[in-house]
PDB file of C-alpha atoms in Angstrom:
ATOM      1  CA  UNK P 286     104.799  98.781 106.220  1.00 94.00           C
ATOM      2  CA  UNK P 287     105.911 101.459 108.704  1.00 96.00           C
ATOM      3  CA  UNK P 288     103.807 104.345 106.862  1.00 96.00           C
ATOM      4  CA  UNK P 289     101.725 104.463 104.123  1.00 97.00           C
ATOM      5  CA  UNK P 290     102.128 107.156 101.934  1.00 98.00           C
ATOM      6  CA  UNK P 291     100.911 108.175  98.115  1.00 98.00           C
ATOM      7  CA  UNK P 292     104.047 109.788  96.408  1.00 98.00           C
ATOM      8  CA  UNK P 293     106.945 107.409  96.950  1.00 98.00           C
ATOM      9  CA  UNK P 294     108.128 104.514  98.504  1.00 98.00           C
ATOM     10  CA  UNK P 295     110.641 104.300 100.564  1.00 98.00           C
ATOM     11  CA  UNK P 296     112.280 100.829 101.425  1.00 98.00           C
ATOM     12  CA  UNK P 297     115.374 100.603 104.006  1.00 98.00           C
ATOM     13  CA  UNK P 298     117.216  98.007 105.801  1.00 96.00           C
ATOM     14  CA  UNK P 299     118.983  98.526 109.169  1.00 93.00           C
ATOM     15  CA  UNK P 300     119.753 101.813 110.454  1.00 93.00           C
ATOM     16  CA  UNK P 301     118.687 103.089 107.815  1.00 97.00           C
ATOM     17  CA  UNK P 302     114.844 102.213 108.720  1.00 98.00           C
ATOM     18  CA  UNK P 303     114.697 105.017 111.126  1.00 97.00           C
ATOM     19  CA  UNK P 304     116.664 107.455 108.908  1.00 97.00           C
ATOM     20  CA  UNK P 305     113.795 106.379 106.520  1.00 98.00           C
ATOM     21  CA  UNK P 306     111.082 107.521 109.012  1.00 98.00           C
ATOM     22  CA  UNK P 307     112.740 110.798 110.112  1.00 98.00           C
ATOM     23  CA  UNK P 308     113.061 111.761 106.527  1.00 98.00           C
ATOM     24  CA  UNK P 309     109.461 111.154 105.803  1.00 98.00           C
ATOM     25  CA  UNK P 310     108.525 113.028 108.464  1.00 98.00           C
ATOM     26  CA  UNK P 311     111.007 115.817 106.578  1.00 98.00           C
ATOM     27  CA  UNK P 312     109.576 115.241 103.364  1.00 98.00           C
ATOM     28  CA  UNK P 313     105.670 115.478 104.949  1.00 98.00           C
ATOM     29  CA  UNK P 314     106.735 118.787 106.012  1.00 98.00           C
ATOM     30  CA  UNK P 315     107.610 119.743 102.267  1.00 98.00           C
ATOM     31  CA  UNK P 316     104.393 118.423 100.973  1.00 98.00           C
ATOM     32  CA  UNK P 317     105.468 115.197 100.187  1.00 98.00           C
ATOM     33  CA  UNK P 318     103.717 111.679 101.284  1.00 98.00           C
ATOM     34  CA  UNK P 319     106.269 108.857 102.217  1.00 98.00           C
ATOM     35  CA  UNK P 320     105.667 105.103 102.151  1.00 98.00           C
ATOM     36  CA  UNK P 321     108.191 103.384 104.103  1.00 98.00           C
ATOM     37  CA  UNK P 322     108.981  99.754 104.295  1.00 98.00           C
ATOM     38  CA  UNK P 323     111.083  97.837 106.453  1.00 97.00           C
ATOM     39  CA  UNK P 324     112.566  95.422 104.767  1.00 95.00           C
ATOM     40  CA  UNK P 325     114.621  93.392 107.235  1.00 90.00           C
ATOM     41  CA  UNK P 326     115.646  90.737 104.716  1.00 90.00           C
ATOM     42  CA  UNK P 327     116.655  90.989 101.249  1.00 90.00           C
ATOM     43  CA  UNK P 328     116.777  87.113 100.423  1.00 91.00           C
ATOM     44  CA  UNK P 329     113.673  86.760 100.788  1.00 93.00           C
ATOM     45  CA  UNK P 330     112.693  89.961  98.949  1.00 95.00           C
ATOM     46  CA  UNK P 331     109.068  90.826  99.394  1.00 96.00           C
ATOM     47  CA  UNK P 332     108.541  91.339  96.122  1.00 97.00           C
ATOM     48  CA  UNK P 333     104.556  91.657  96.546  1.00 97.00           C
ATOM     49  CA  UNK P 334     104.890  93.962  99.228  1.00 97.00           C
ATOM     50  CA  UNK P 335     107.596  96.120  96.933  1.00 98.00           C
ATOM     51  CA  UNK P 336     105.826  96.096  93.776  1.00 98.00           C
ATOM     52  CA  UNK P 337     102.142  97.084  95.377  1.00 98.00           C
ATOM     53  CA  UNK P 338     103.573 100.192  96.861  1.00 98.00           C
ATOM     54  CA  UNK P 339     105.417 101.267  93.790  1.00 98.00           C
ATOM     55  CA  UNK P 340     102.137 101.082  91.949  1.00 98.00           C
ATOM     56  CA  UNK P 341     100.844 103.215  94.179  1.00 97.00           C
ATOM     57  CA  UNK P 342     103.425 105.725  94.554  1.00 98.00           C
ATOM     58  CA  UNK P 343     105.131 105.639  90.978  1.00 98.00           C
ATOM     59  CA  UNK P 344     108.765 105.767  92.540  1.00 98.00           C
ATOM     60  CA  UNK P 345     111.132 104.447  95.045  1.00 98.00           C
ATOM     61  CA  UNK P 346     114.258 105.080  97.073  1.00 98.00           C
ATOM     62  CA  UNK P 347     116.281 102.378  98.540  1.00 98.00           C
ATOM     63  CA  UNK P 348     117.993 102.937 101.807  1.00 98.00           C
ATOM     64  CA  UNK P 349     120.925 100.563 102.873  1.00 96.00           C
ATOM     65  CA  UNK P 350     124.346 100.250 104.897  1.00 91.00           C
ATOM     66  CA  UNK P 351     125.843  98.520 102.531  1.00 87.00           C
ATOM     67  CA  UNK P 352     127.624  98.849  99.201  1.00 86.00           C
ATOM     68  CA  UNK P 353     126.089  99.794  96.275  1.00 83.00           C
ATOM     69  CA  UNK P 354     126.576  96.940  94.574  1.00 87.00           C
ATOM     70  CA  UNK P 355     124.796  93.220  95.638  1.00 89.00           C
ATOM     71  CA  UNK P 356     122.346  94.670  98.113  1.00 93.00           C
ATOM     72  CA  UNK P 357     118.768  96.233  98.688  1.00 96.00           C
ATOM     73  CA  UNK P 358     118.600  98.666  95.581  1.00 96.00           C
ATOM     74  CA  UNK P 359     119.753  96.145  93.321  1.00 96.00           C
ATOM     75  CA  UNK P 360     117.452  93.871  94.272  1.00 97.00           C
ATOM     76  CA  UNK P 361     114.724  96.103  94.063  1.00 98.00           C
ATOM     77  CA  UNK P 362     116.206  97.176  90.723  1.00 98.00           C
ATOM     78  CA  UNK P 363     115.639  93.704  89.559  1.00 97.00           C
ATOM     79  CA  UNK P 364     111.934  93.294  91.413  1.00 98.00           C
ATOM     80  CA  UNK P 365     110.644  96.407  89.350  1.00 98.00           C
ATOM     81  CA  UNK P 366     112.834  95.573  85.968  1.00 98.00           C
ATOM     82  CA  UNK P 367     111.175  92.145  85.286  1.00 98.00           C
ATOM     83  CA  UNK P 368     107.387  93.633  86.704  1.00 98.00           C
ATOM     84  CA  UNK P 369     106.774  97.072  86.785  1.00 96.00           C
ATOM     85  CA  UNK P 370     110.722  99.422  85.931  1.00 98.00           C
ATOM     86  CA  UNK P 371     109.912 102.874  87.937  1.00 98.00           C
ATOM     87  CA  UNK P 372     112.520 105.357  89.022  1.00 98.00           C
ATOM     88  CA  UNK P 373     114.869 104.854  91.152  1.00 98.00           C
ATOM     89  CA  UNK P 374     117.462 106.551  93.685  1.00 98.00           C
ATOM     90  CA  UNK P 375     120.171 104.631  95.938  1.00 97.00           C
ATOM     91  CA  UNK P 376     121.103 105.574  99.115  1.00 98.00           C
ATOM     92  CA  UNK P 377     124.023 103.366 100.102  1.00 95.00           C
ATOM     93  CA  UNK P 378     127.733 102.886  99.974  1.00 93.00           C
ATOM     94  CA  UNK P 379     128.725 104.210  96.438  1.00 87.00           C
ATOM     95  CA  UNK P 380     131.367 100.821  95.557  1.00 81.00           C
ATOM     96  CA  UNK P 381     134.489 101.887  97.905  1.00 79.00           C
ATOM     97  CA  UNK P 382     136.500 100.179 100.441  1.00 77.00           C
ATOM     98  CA  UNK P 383     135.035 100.867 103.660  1.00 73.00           C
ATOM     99  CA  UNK P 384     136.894 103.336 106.680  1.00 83.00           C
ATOM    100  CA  UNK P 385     137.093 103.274 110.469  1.00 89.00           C
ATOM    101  CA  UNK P 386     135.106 105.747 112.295  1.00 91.00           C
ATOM    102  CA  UNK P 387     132.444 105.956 114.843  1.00 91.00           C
ATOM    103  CA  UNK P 388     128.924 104.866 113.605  1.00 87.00           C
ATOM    104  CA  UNK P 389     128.201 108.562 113.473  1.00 88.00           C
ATOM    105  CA  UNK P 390     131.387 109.495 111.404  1.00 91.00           C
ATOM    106  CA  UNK P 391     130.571 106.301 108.921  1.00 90.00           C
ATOM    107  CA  UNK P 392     127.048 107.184 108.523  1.00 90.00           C
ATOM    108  CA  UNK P 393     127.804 110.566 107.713  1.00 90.00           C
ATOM    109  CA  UNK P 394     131.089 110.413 105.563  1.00 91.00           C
ATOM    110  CA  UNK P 395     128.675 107.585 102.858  1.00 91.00           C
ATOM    111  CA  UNK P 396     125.737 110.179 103.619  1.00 93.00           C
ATOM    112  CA  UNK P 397     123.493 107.251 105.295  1.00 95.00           C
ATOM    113  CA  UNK P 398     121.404 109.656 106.644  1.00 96.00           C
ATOM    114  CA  UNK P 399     117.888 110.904 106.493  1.00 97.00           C
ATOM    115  CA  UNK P 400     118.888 114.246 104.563  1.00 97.00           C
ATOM    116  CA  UNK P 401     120.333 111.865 102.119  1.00 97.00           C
ATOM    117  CA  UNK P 402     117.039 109.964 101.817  1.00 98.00           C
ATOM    118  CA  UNK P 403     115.237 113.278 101.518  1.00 98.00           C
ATOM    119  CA  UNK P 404     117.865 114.633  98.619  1.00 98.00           C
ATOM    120  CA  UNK P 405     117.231 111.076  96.855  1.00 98.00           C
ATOM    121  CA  UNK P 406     113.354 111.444  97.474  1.00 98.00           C
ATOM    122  CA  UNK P 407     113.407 115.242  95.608  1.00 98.00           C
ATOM    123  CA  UNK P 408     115.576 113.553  92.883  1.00 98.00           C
ATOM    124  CA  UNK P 409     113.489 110.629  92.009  1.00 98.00           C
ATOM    125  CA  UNK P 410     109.794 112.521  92.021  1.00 98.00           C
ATOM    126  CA  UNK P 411     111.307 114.745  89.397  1.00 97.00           C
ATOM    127  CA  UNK P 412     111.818 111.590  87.039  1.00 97.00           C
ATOM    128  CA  UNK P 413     107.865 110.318  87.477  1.00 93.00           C
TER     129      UNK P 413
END
């Protein structure tokens, strides 16, 4: 736990951790309090750690460099399907091939970014 907050959760992975806390610090700004989890492994998942916050908060947003498909989000979607289903948003690679690029071009070209987060953040609070 990297922040508590009362109106979402955030969890990321990699990079994405910090675009996670830069974004709640956007969102804070708005009104809006952040949770944010690291979550440096997905196998295993802290479930307990996942599913306590969500209670709290009522929603979630996933954060990941990776694909869509396989990763983080879906194995939160799973976590909260069999114990608690809340909204969702994904932030992550939406299933394509990946490019070459600097870090910074990659990042921004999948929107792995902490405007992203924020975006995904408006979108999910909407469906509590």
């Amino acid at each position: 736990m990297l922040s508590e907050g009362t109106d979402v959760t955030i969890v990321a992975t990699g990079h994405l951790v910090w675009e996670a806390l830069i974004a709640a610090e956007a969102l804070e700004a708005k009104g809006i309090s952040a949770e944010v989890i690291n979550i440096h492994t997905i196998k295993p998942l802290d479930d307990e750690a996942i599913l306590a916050s969500v209670a709290k908060t009522g929603c979630i947003v996933t954060a990941e460099e990776h694909n869509f498909l396989g990763g983080l989000g879906e194995s939160v979607a799973r976590v909260l399907a069999l114990n608690n289903p809340k909204p969702q948003e994904f932030v992550a690679v939406n299933d394509s091939f990946g490019e070459s690029g600097t870090p910074e071009q990659l990042m921004e070209k999948y929107k792995l970014n902490n405007q992203a987060i924020v975006e995904a953040v408006e979108r999910v609070i909407k469906r509590k």
